[in-house]
Coordinates of C-alpha atoms in Angstrom, one line a residue:
Chain U
X1 CA 0.0 0.0 0.0
X2 CA 2.8 2.4 1.1
X3 CA 4.8 1.7 -2.1
X4 CA 1.8 2.3 -4.4
X5 CA 0.9 5.5 -2.5
X6 CA 4.4 6.7 -2.8
X7 CA 4.6 6.0 -6.5
X8 CA 1.3 7.8 -7.2
X9 CA 2.3 10.7 -5.0
X10 CA 5.7 10.9 -6.7
X11 CA 4.3 11.3 -10.2
X12 CA 1.4 13.5 -9.1
X13 CA 3.8 16.0 -7.5
X14 CA 6.1 15.8 -10.5
X15 CA 3.3 16.5 -12.9
X16 CA 2.1 19.6 -10.9
X17 CA 5.6 21.0 -10.2
X18 CA 6.5 20.7 -13.9
X19 CA 3.3 22.4 -14.8
X20 CA 4.1 25.2 -12.4
X21 CA 7.6 25.7 -13.7
X22 CA 6.2 25.7 -17.3
X23 CA 3.7 28.4 -16.5
X24 CA 6.1 30.8 -14.7
X25 CA 9.5 29.9 -16.1
X26 CA 11.8 31.0 -13.3
X27 CA 15.6 30.9 -13.5
X28 CA 16.7 27.7 -11.9
X29 CA 20.0 27.4 -10.0
X30 CA 20.8 23.9 -8.8
X31 CA 23.4 22.8 -6.3
X32 CA 24.6 19.2 -6.5
X33 CA 27.5 17.1 -5.2
X34 CA 28.4 14.9 -2.3
X35 CA 29.2 17.7 0.2
X36 CA 28.6 21.3 1.1
X37 CA 25.3 21.7 -0.8
X38 CA 23.3 23.4 1.9
X39 CA 26.1 25.8 2.8
X40 CA 26.3 26.8 -0.9
X41 CA 22.5 27.1 -1.3
X42 CA 22.4 29.3 1.8
X43 CA 25.1 31.5 0.3
X44 CA 23.3 31.9 -3.0
X45 CA 20.1 32.7 -1.2
X46 CA 22.0 35.4 0.7
X47 CA 23.3 36.9 -2.6
X48 CA 19.8 36.9 -4.1
X49 CA 18.5 38.6 -1.0
X50 CA 21.1 41.4 -1.1
X51 CA 20.3 41.9 -4.8
X52 CA 16.6 42.2 -3.9
X53 CA 15.7 39.3 -6.2
X54 CA 12.7 37.1 -5.4
X55 CA 13.5 33.5 -4.9
X56 CA 12.4 30.2 -3.5
X57 CA 14.8 27.6 -2.1
X58 CA 14.3 24.1 -0.9
X59 CA 14.4 23.5 2.8
X60 CA 17.0 21.1 4.1
X61 CA 16.6 17.5 2.9
X62 CA 13.8 18.5 0.4
X63 CA 16.1 17.4 -2.4
X64 CA 14.9 14.1 -3.6
X65 CA 12.1 12.7 -5.8
X66 CA 9.3 13.8 -3.4
X67 CA 11.1 16.6 -1.6
X68 CA 12.1 18.5 -4.7
X69 CA 8.6 18.9 -6.2
X70 CA 7.3 19.8 -2.7
X71 CA 9.9 22.6 -2.6
X72 CA 8.9 23.8 -6.0
X73 CA 5.3 23.8 -5.0
X74 CA 6.2 25.4 -1.7
X75 CA 4.5 22.7 0.4
X76 CA 5.5 20.8 3.5
X77 CA 5.9 17.0 3.7
X78 CA 3.4 14.7 5.2
X79 CA 6.2 12.3 6.0
X80 CA 4.7 8.9 6.9
X81 CA 1.2 10.1 7.7
X82 CA -1.6 9.6 5.2
X83 CA -3.7 12.1 7.2
X84 CA -1.0 14.8 6.8
X85 CA -0.6 14.1 3.1
X86 CA -4.3 14.6 2.3
X87 CA -4.5 18.4 2.7
X88 CA -1.1 18.7 1.0
X89 CA -2.4 16.8 -2.1
X90 CA -5.3 19.2 -2.4
X91 CA -3.2 22.3 -1.8
X92 CA -0.8 21.2 -4.6
X93 CA -3.4 21.8 -7.3
X94 CA -4.3 25.2 -5.9
X95 CA -0.5 26.1 -6.1
X96 CA -0.8 26.0 -9.9
X97 CA -2.8 29.2 -9.7
X98 CA -0.6 31.1 -7.4
X99 CA 0.6 34.6 -8.2
X100 CA 3.7 36.5 -7.2
X101 CA 5.9 33.7 -8.4
X102 CA 9.6 34.1 -7.6
X103 CA 12.1 34.9 -10.3
X104 CA 14.7 32.4 -9.1
X105 CA 14.7 28.9 -7.7
X106 CA 17.7 27.7 -5.7
X107 CA 17.5 23.9 -5.4
X108 CA 19.7 21.3 -3.9
X109 CA 19.7 18.1 -5.8
X110 CA 20.2 14.9 -3.7
X111 CA 21.7 12.0 -5.6
X112 CA 21.9 8.9 -3.4
X113 CA 21.6 6.2 -6.1
X114 CA 21.9 5.6 -9.8
X115 CA 19.1 7.2 -11.8
X116 CA 18.3 9.8 -9.1
X117 CA 19.7 12.7 -11.2
X118 CA 17.8 11.6 -14.3
X119 CA 14.6 11.7 -12.4
X120 CA 15.3 15.1 -10.8
X121 CA 16.3 16.6 -14.2
X122 CA 13.0 15.4 -15.6
X123 CA 11.4 18.0 -13.3
X124 CA 13.9 20.9 -13.5
X125 CA 16.1 22.4 -16.3
X126 CA 18.8 24.4 -14.6
X127 CA 20.2 27.6 -15.9
X128 CA 23.1 27.5 -13.5
X129 CA 24.5 24.3 -12.0
X130 CA 27.0 24.0 -9.2
X131 CA 28.8 20.8 -8.5
X132 CA 30.4 21.2 -5.1
X133 CA 32.3 18.0 -4.7
X134 CA 32.3 14.3 -5.6
X135 CA 33.4 12.0 -2.7
X136 CA 32.9 8.5 -1.4
X137 CA 29.8 9.6 0.4
X138 CA 26.7 7.6 -0.8
X139 CA 29.1 5.4 -2.8
X140 CA 27.5 2.2 -1.3
X141 CA 24.5 2.8 -3.6
X142 CA 26.7 3.0 -6.7
X143 CA 28.9 0.4 -8.3
X144 CA 31.9 2.8 -8.4
X145 CA 32.9 6.4 -8.4
X146 CA 32.7 6.5 -12.2
X147 CA 29.0 5.4 -12.0
X148 CA 28.4 8.2 -9.6
X149 CA 30.3 10.6 -11.9
X150 CA 27.9 9.8 -14.7
X151 CA 25.1 11.2 -12.7
X152 CA 26.9 14.6 -12.7
X153 CA 27.8 14.4 -16.3
X154 CA 24.1 14.1 -17.0
X155 CA 23.6 17.3 -15.0
X156 CA 26.2 19.1 -17.2
X157 CA 24.4 17.8 -20.3
X158 CA 21.0 19.0 -19.1
X159 CA 22.1 22.5 -18.0
X160 CA 20.8 25.3 -20.2
X161 CA 23.5 26.1 -22.8
X162 CA 22.8 29.8 -22.2
X163 CA 23.6 29.3 -18.6
X164 CA 26.8 27.9 -17.0
X165 CA 28.3 25.1 -14.9
X166 CA 30.4 25.8 -11.8
X167 CA 32.9 23.0 -11.0
X168 CA 35.3 22.2 -8.1
X169 CA 38.7 21.8 -9.8
X170 CA 40.3 20.4 -6.6
X171 CA 38.3 17.3 -7.2
X172 CA 40.0 15.1 -9.8
X173 CA 36.8 13.5 -10.9
X174 CA 35.1 16.8 -11.4
X175 CA 38.1 18.3 -13.2
X176 CA 37.8 15.6 -15.7
X177 CA 34.1 15.6 -15.9
X178 CA 32.7 15.3 -19.5
X179 CA 30.8 18.5 -20.2
X180 CA 29.2 19.6 -23.4
X181 CA 31.4 21.8 -25.5
X182 CA 28.8 24.6 -25.9
X183 CA 28.3 24.9 -22.1
X184 CA 30.3 27.5 -20.3
X185 CA 32.2 26.1 -17.3
X186 CA 33.6 28.2 -14.5
X187 CA 36.0 26.5 -12.1
X188 CA 37.0 27.2 -8.5
X189 CA 39.7 25.7 -6.3
X190 CA 42.4 26.0 -3.7
X191 CA 44.9 23.3 -4.6
X192 CA 44.5 23.5 -8.4
X193 CA 44.7 26.6 -10.6
X194 CA 41.1 27.5 -11.4
X195 CA 39.1 30.4 -12.8
X196 CA 38.4 31.4 -9.2
X197 CA 41.5 30.4 -7.3
X198 CA 42.0 30.9 -3.5
X199 CA 45.6 31.1 -2.4
X200 CA 47.6 31.9 0.7
X201 CA 44.9 31.0 3.3
X202 CA 45.6 32.4 6.7
X203 CA 43.5 31.3 9.7
X204 CA 42.7 34.0 12.2
X205 CA 40.7 33.9 15.4
X206 CA 37.5 35.2 13.7
X207 CA 37.8 33.3 10.4
X208 CA 40.2 33.2 7.4
X209 CA 42.0 35.6 5.2
X210 CA 42.3 34.5 1.6
X211 CA 43.8 35.8 -1.7
X212 CA 41.5 35.1 -4.7
X213 CA 42.9 35.2 -8.2
X214 CA 40.2 35.6 -10.8
X215 CA 40.1 37.3 -14.2
X216 CA 43.8 38.1 -13.9
X217 CA 43.2 40.1 -10.8
X218 CA 44.1 39.2 -7.2
X219 CA 42.0 40.4 -4.3
X220 CA 42.2 39.8 -0.6
X221 CA 39.1 38.8 1.4
X222 CA 38.4 38.1 5.0
X223 CA 35.7 35.5 5.6
X224 CA 34.1 34.9 9.0
X225 CA 33.9 31.2 8.6
X226 CA 36.4 28.3 9.2
X227 CA 37.7 25.5 7.0
X228 CA 38.3 24.6 3.4
X229 CA 34.6 23.9 2.6
X230 CA 33.7 27.4 3.6
X231 CA 36.4 28.8 1.2
X232 CA 34.7 26.8 -1.6
X233 CA 31.3 28.3 -0.5
X234 CA 32.9 31.8 -0.7
X235 CA 34.4 31.2 -4.2
X236 CA 31.1 29.9 -5.5
X237 CA 29.4 32.9 -4.0
X238 CA 31.8 35.2 -5.8
X239 CA 31.1 33.5 -9.2
X240 CA 27.3 33.7 -8.7
X241 CA 27.5 37.3 -7.5
X242 CA 29.3 38.4 -10.6
X243 CA 27.0 36.6 -13.0
X244 CA 23.6 37.6 -11.6
Chain Y
X1 CA 46.0 -3.1 42.4
X2 CA 43.2 -1.0 41.0
X3 CA 45.2 2.2 41.6
X4 CA 43.3 4.0 38.9
X5 CA 39.8 2.9 39.9
X6 CA 40.0 2.7 43.7
X7 CA 38.8 6.2 44.2
X8 CA 36.0 6.0 41.7
X9 CA 32.4 5.6 42.8
X10 CA 29.7 3.8 41.0
X11 CA 26.9 6.2 40.0
X12 CA 24.7 7.1 43.0
X13 CA 21.8 7.6 40.6
X14 CA 22.2 4.0 39.3
X15 CA 22.4 2.8 42.9
X16 CA 19.1 4.4 43.6
X17 CA 17.6 3.0 40.5
X18 CA 18.7 -0.5 41.5
X19 CA 17.3 -0.1 44.9
X20 CA 14.0 1.2 43.5
X21 CA 13.8 -1.8 41.1
X22 CA 13.5 -4.1 44.1
X23 CA 10.1 -2.6 44.9
X24 CA 7.5 -3.9 42.5
X25 CA 5.3 -0.8 42.9
X26 CA 8.1 1.8 42.8
X27 CA 8.0 5.1 40.8
X28 CA 11.4 6.4 39.8
X29 CA 11.9 10.1 39.5
X30 CA 15.7 9.4 39.8
X31 CA 17.5 8.7 36.6
X32 CA 17.7 11.4 33.9
X33 CA 15.7 9.5 31.4
X34 CA 13.2 11.4 29.2
X35 CA 9.6 10.2 29.3
X36 CA 9.2 9.9 25.6
X37 CA 10.3 7.4 23.0
X38 CA 12.7 8.4 20.2
X39 CA 10.7 10.2 17.4
X40 CA 9.5 8.0 14.5
X41 CA 11.4 10.0 11.9
X42 CA 14.7 9.2 13.5
X43 CA 13.9 5.5 13.7
X44 CA 12.9 5.5 10.0
X45 CA 16.2 7.2 9.1
X46 CA 18.0 4.3 10.8
X47 CA 15.8 1.7 9.1
X48 CA 16.8 3.3 5.8
X49 CA 20.5 3.2 6.7
X50 CA 20.2 -0.5 7.7
X51 CA 18.4 -1.2 4.4
X52 CA 21.1 0.5 2.5
X53 CA 23.7 -1.7 4.3
X54 CA 25.4 1.5 5.5
X55 CA 25.9 0.7 9.2
X56 CA 28.1 -2.4 9.4
X57 CA 31.4 -0.6 8.8
X58 CA 33.4 1.8 11.0
X59 CA 33.0 5.4 10.0
X60 CA 35.9 7.8 10.0
X61 CA 37.1 8.4 13.5
X62 CA 35.6 11.9 13.8
X63 CA 32.3 10.6 12.4
X64 CA 30.4 10.4 9.2
X65 CA 31.2 13.5 7.1
X66 CA 27.5 14.0 6.3
X67 CA 26.6 14.1 10.0
X68 CA 29.4 16.5 10.8
X69 CA 28.2 18.7 8.0
X70 CA 24.7 18.6 9.4
X71 CA 26.0 19.5 12.8
X72 CA 27.9 22.5 11.4
X73 CA 24.7 23.7 9.7
X74 CA 22.8 23.3 13.0
X75 CA 25.6 25.3 14.8
X76 CA 25.3 28.1 12.3
X77 CA 21.7 28.6 13.5
X78 CA 23.2 29.2 16.9
X79 CA 25.7 31.7 15.7
X80 CA 28.6 29.2 16.0
X81 CA 30.9 28.6 13.1
X82 CA 33.1 25.6 12.7
X83 CA 35.1 23.8 10.1
X84 CA 33.1 20.6 9.9
X85 CA 36.0 18.7 8.4
X86 CA 38.4 19.4 11.3
X87 CA 36.6 20.8 14.2
X88 CA 33.9 18.3 15.1
X89 CA 34.1 14.8 16.6
X90 CA 31.0 12.7 16.9
X91 CA 31.2 10.8 20.1
X92 CA 29.6 7.9 22.0
X93 CA 27.4 10.2 24.1
X94 CA 28.5 13.3 26.0
X95 CA 30.4 11.3 28.7
X96 CA 32.8 10.0 26.1
X97 CA 33.3 13.5 24.8
X98 CA 34.0 14.7 28.3
X99 CA 36.4 11.8 29.0
X100 CA 38.3 12.3 25.8
X101 CA 38.5 16.1 26.2
X102 CA 39.8 15.9 29.8
X103 CA 42.3 13.2 29.0
X104 CA 43.6 15.3 26.0
X105 CA 43.8 18.6 27.9
X106 CA 45.2 17.6 31.2
X107 CA 48.2 15.9 32.9
X108 CA 47.9 13.8 36.0
X109 CA 47.8 16.0 39.1
X110 CA 46.0 18.9 37.3
X111 CA 43.0 20.5 38.9
X112 CA 39.6 21.2 37.2
X113 CA 37.2 23.6 38.7
X114 CA 33.5 22.5 38.6
X115 CA 30.6 24.6 39.9
X116 CA 28.5 22.5 42.2
X117 CA 25.9 21.0 42.6
X118 CA 26.4 19.5 39.2
X119 CA 26.2 16.2 37.3
X120 CA 27.6 13.3 39.4
X121 CA 29.8 11.7 36.8
X122 CA 32.0 14.7 36.2
X123 CA 34.0 14.0 39.4
X124 CA 34.5 10.4 38.4
X125 CA 35.8 11.2 34.9
X126 CA 38.2 13.8 36.3
X127 CA 39.4 11.3 38.9
X128 CA 39.9 8.6 36.3
X129 CA 42.1 11.0 34.3
X130 CA 44.3 11.4 37.4
X131 CA 43.1 14.9 38.0
X132 CA 41.4 16.5 40.9
X133 CA 37.9 18.0 40.9
X134 CA 37.7 21.2 42.8
X135 CA 34.2 22.1 43.6
X136 CA 33.2 25.7 43.6
X137 CA 29.8 26.2 45.1
X138 CA 26.9 27.9 43.3
X139 CA 24.9 30.4 45.2
X140 CA 21.4 29.0 45.9
X141 CA 20.2 32.3 47.2
X142 CA 21.0 33.9 43.8
X143 CA 19.2 31.1 42.0
X144 CA 22.2 28.9 41.8
X145 CA 24.3 31.5 40.0
X146 CA 28.1 31.6 39.6
X147 CA 30.1 33.7 42.1
X148 CA 33.2 34.6 40.1
X149 CA 35.3 35.6 43.1
X150 CA 35.0 32.1 44.4
X151 CA 36.5 30.8 41.1
X152 CA 39.3 33.3 41.3
X153 CA 40.1 32.1 44.8
X154 CA 40.0 28.5 43.8
X155 CA 42.5 28.8 40.9
X156 CA 46.0 27.5 41.7
X157 CA 49.0 26.9 39.5
X158 CA 47.7 23.4 39.0
X159 CA 44.3 24.5 37.6
X160 CA 43.9 23.5 34.0
X161 CA 40.2 24.0 33.2
X162 CA 36.8 25.2 34.3
X163 CA 34.2 22.6 33.5
X164 CA 30.5 23.5 33.7
X165 CA 27.1 22.3 32.5
X166 CA 24.8 24.9 31.1
X167 CA 21.8 24.6 31.6
X168 CA 22.9 23.0 34.9
X169 CA 21.9 19.5 36.0
X170 CA 20.5 19.2 38.7
X171 CA 19.4 22.8 39.4
X172 CA 17.9 23.6 36.0
X173 CA 19.8 27.0 36.0
X174 CA 20.6 28.8 32.8
X175 CA 23.8 30.8 33.5
X176 CA 23.5 34.4 32.5
X177 CA 25.5 35.7 29.6
X178 CA 27.2 38.2 32.0
X179 CA 28.3 35.4 34.3
X180 CA 29.6 33.2 31.4
X181 CA 31.6 36.2 30.0
X182 CA 33.0 36.7 33.5
X183 CA 34.1 33.1 33.6
X184 CA 35.7 33.4 30.1
X185 CA 37.6 36.5 31.2
X186 CA 38.9 34.5 34.2
X187 CA 39.9 31.7 31.9
X188 CA 41.8 34.1 29.6
X189 CA 43.5 35.8 32.6
X190 CA 44.7 32.5 34.0
X191 CA 45.2 30.6 30.7
X192 CA 42.6 28.0 31.4
X193 CA 40.4 25.8 29.2
X194 CA 36.7 26.0 29.4
X195 CA 34.7 22.8 28.9
X196 CA 31.0 23.5 28.4
X197 CA 28.5 20.6 28.5
X198 CA 25.4 21.9 26.8
X199 CA 23.4 18.7 26.6
X200 CA 20.3 20.5 27.9
X201 CA 20.6 23.5 25.7
X202 CA 17.4 22.7 23.8
X203 CA 15.2 22.7 26.9
X204 CA 13.8 26.1 26.4
X205 CA 10.7 27.1 28.4
X206 CA 9.3 30.5 29.1
X207 CA 9.5 31.7 25.5
X208 CA 13.3 32.2 25.6
X209 CA 14.6 31.9 22.1
X210 CA 18.0 30.3 22.7
X211 CA 20.6 29.8 25.4
X212 CA 23.8 31.8 25.1
X213 CA 27.0 29.8 24.6
X214 CA 30.5 31.0 24.9
X215 CA 31.2 29.1 21.7
X216 CA 29.5 32.0 19.9
X217 CA 32.6 34.1 20.6
X218 CA 35.2 33.2 18.0
X219 CA 38.1 34.6 20.1
X220 CA 37.4 31.8 22.7
X221 CA 37.6 29.0 20.2
X222 CA 41.1 27.9 21.2
X223 CA 40.1 27.8 24.8
X224 CA 36.6 26.3 24.7
X225 CA 35.4 22.7 24.1
X226 CA 31.7 22.6 23.7
X227 CA 29.9 19.3 24.2
X228 CA 26.4 18.2 23.1
X229 CA 24.5 15.0 23.2
X230 CA 21.3 13.9 21.4
X231 CA 20.2 11.9 24.5
X232 CA 18.0 14.4 26.3
X233 CA 16.4 16.7 23.7
X234 CA 15.6 13.9 21.2
X235 CA 14.9 11.2 23.7
X236 CA 17.8 9.1 22.6
X237 CA 19.6 8.2 25.8
X238 CA 20.0 4.6 24.6
X239 CA 21.6 5.5 21.3
X240 CA 24.7 6.9 23.0
X241 CA 25.5 9.7 20.5
X242 CA 26.8 13.2 20.9
X243 CA 29.5 15.5 19.6
X244 CA 32.1 18.0 20.6
X245 CA 33.6 20.9 18.8
X246 CA 36.5 23.3 19.3
X247 CA 39.4 24.8 17.4
X248 CA 41.1 22.3 15.0
X249 CA 44.3 22.4 17.1
X250 CA 42.4 21.1 20.1
X251 CA 40.2 18.7 18.3
X252 CA 43.2 17.1 16.7
X253 CA 44.5 16.1 20.1
X254 CA 41.1 15.0 21.4
X255 CA 40.6 12.9 18.3
X256 CA 43.7 10.7 19.3
X257 CA 42.0 9.9 22.6
X258 CA 38.6 9.3 21.0
X259 CA 40.2 6.9 18.6
X260 CA 41.8 5.0 21.5
X261 CA 38.5 4.9 23.4
X262 CA 35.9 3.9 20.8
X263 CA 37.5 4.1 17.3
X264 CA 34.3 5.9 16.2
X265 CA 30.9 6.5 17.6
X266 CA 28.4 3.7 16.7
X267 CA 27.6 4.2 13.1
X268 CA 23.9 3.1 13.5
X269 CA 23.6 5.9 16.1
X270 CA 25.3 8.4 13.8
X271 CA 22.5 7.8 11.3
X272 CA 20.0 8.3 14.1
X273 CA 21.7 11.6 14.9
X274 CA 21.4 12.5 11.2
X275 CA 17.7 11.7 11.4
X276 CA 17.4 13.9 14.6
X277 CA 19.0 16.9 12.8
X278 CA 17.0 16.4 9.6
X279 CA 13.6 15.7 11.1
X280 CA 13.7 16.1 14.8
X281 CA 13.1 19.8 15.3
X282 CA 9.3 19.4 15.5
X283 CA 9.6 16.7 18.1
X284 CA 11.9 18.8 20.2
X285 CA 9.4 21.6 20.2
X286 CA 6.6 19.2 21.1
X287 CA 8.7 17.6 23.9
X288 CA 9.6 21.1 25.3
X289 CA 6.0 22.1 25.4
X290 CA 5.2 18.9 27.4
X291 CA 8.2 19.3 29.7
X292 CA 7.2 22.9 30.4
X293 CA 3.7 21.7 31.5
X294 CA 5.3 18.9 33.6
X295 CA 7.6 21.5 35.2
X296 CA 4.7 23.7 36.1
X297 CA 2.8 20.6 37.5
X298 CA 5.8 19.6 39.6
X299 CA 6.1 23.2 41.0
X300 CA 2.4 23.3 41.8
X301 CA 2.6 20.0 43.6
X302 CA 5.7 21.1 45.5
X303 CA 3.9 24.2 46.5
X304 CA 1.4 21.9 48.3
X305 CA 4.4 20.4 50.1
X306 CA 5.9 23.8 51.1
X307 CA 6.2 22.5 54.7
X308 CA 8.6 19.9 53.5
X309 CA 10.4 21.4 50.5
X310 CA 11.7 24.8 49.3
X311 CA 12.5 25.1 45.7
X312 CA 13.8 27.4 42.9
X313 CA 11.7 27.0 39.7
X314 CA 14.0 25.5 37.1
X315 CA 14.5 27.5 33.9
X316 CA 15.6 24.5 31.8
X317 CA 16.3 20.7 31.9
X318 CA 13.8 18.3 33.3
X319 CA 15.0 18.4 36.9
X320 CA 13.9 20.3 40.0
X321 CA 16.2 20.4 43.0
X322 CA 14.2 21.2 46.1
X323 CA 15.7 21.8 49.5
X324 CA 14.4 19.6 52.3
X325 CA 13.1 21.4 55.3
X326 CA 13.5 20.0 58.7
X327 CA 10.7 17.4 59.3
X328 CA 10.0 14.2 61.0
X329 CA 11.5 12.1 58.2
X330 CA 14.7 14.0 57.8
X331 CA 17.5 13.0 60.0
X332 CA 20.3 15.4 60.7
X333 CA 23.9 14.5 59.9
X334 CA 26.9 15.2 62.3
X335 CA 27.1 18.8 61.2
X336 CA 23.4 19.3 62.0
X337 CA 22.5 19.4 58.3
X338 CA 19.7 17.4 56.8
X339 CA 20.9 14.0 55.7
X340 CA 19.4 13.7 52.2
X341 CA 20.7 10.1 51.7
X342 CA 18.7 9.1 54.7
X343 CA 15.7 11.1 53.6
X344 CA 15.7 9.5 50.1
X345 CA 16.1 6.0 51.5
X346 CA 13.2 6.5 53.9
X347 CA 10.9 7.9 51.2
X348 CA 11.8 5.0 49.0
X349 CA 11.1 2.5 51.8
X350 CA 7.9 4.1 52.9
X351 CA 6.2 5.1 49.6
X352 CA 8.4 3.6 46.9
X353 CA 9.2 6.9 45.2
X354 CA 12.8 7.2 44.1
X355 CA 14.7 10.5 44.1
X356 CA 18.4 11.3 44.0
X357 CA 20.0 12.6 47.2
X358 CA 21.4 16.1 46.5
X359 CA 24.8 15.2 48.0
X360 CA 25.4 13.1 44.9
X361 CA 25.9 16.4 42.9
X362 CA 28.5 17.8 45.2
X363 CA 28.9 19.1 48.8
X364 CA 26.6 22.1 48.1
X365 CA 23.8 19.7 47.1
X366 CA 23.5 18.3 50.7
X367 CA 20.0 18.7 52.1
X368 CA 18.4 18.6 48.6
X369 CA 16.8 16.0 46.4
X370 CA 16.7 15.8 42.6
X371 CA 13.4 15.1 41.0
X372 CA 13.1 14.2 37.3
X373 CA 9.8 15.7 36.3
X374 CA 10.4 14.5 32.7
X375 CA 8.7 11.2 33.2
X376 CA 5.0 10.5 32.3
X377 CA 2.4 12.8 33.8
X378 CA 0.7 9.8 35.3
X379 CA 3.8 8.7 37.2
X380 CA 4.6 12.2 38.3
X381 CA 1.0 12.8 39.7
X382 CA 1.1 9.4 41.4
X383 CA 4.5 10.0 43.0
X384 CA 3.3 13.4 44.3
X385 CA 0.1 11.8 45.6
X386 CA 2.2 9.4 47.6
X387 CA 4.4 12.3 48.9
X388 CA 1.3 14.3 49.8
X389 CA -0.1 11.3 51.8
X390 CA 3.3 10.7 53.5
X391 CA 3.7 14.3 54.5
X392 CA 0.1 15.1 55.3
X393 CA -0.1 18.2 57.5
X394 CA -1.1 17.2 61.0

């Protein structure tokens, strides 16, 4: 019963969320990869806020086959309760007629097994795609890292060619990711030379001081966060900020 | 023989629990167990991990990277910023975090200051590490607040750290920001570490938004180790899962001890912790509401026993720490103070209600009892009915 309900729900929500996106056509920014997604999504949201752009982002963990459409429709989850799902199912239709639709969607894509990316990309077509990292995390559900890599190659393939792809060049698998020739790719990194390259990192009591080399210019920044993942978040933020 | 363990005591709370279990009709308000089961969402997260065959192997010693990342995200909400790769260790409950921290920071013979009354096992862990616990009394008249001058006086050249629990078990006190900053200043002045056990930080009643932590001050990060456990807020005492965070230079050293003690926290419980962070917020809110009601109920029932107990209304935790007034059941000790051990034993024998004697929490706890009001409403009401009957006004 549960399995049947889940399948019906999955396709019902997919159908409605696709319809909603088709009507309003917002710009979609997706954040994918094994780590750092929520931090990056939060950073992008912050940038959109400072630029006074309207947006909708998926809440934490709303990044899978059920969660993603719920985030698009701006609905909560009923989790494991049929009772809680009932009003959500009705509200989903009403959402099709909503006004004041946001200009941007910032969506995390959660890929835990083979085929997940294909399904999620059957709902959204990203204008900007960020791939934060590719690690052993969730590897138990894939045959190998190269199978997992294929999921992200599909993301590159499906990204709008008028948009761009942001890639972590410190990650060997991502540096060698097969991307379409007509898709602009912007890289970031610390260990490897990249389009946005952070160097000479100094830890201070309140955060980190970094030198960033981009577009043949070097600039010093102070960030109030700690660790390498947060430098990546900052670099992705710089890229997005300049492009929006 | 047994040089290391001869001065250790077995937990008084567990001794009481054991004694209470000998009475078939006993109601225990002793052990710090929450009255709820682990929320369903957390269990389902674990089921999924089991189904995915993800729990049979060790994790990295500091814990699953996805869990550490989730912890860092959670900490950001509390205005605390850490490098999740290098500054968090997932531990087998808070007691392992405390043990590993103390072992890493101290040398045998060092002294650690602890405000008291406070959680009973701190003393044992400090003793096990070859250090000495120096009790610094809290001021009951000021609502169990710190008195900084007492700390200043207690500091010697052997003092290595100040170790406190905020909110405090057993008094339910939330230390004020001013007092905590004063403590931090003292630690800076005397080059001491601060160990902050914040396992009850989520127990927020009275519409307070959040509890201030010294970990919010980045300048203190090389001095402070903050410890948290999922046991209390998420009703997960049996899962034995918690974490600590500090500056990477300190965490690197603690990690060596953690690796020796447990290799890694139980992976199945790490998935449960992920479930707690992903889906547990609503349950915590719900529990807090219920604990708030139970606290008010316990206070109301204690008001009816005002000829036996005096109490300070707890601001947090699920404990209340009333003072025993002189009465027919309370025997006096040699110093003329109420013998709370004797009182607790007599209450248990007469009406089969188990409480913890206040002296278990340090010398300043003498003459008090700790009551866990976080049990079921039915048990709490029943226990107080029995107390009412026992202490009926003549």
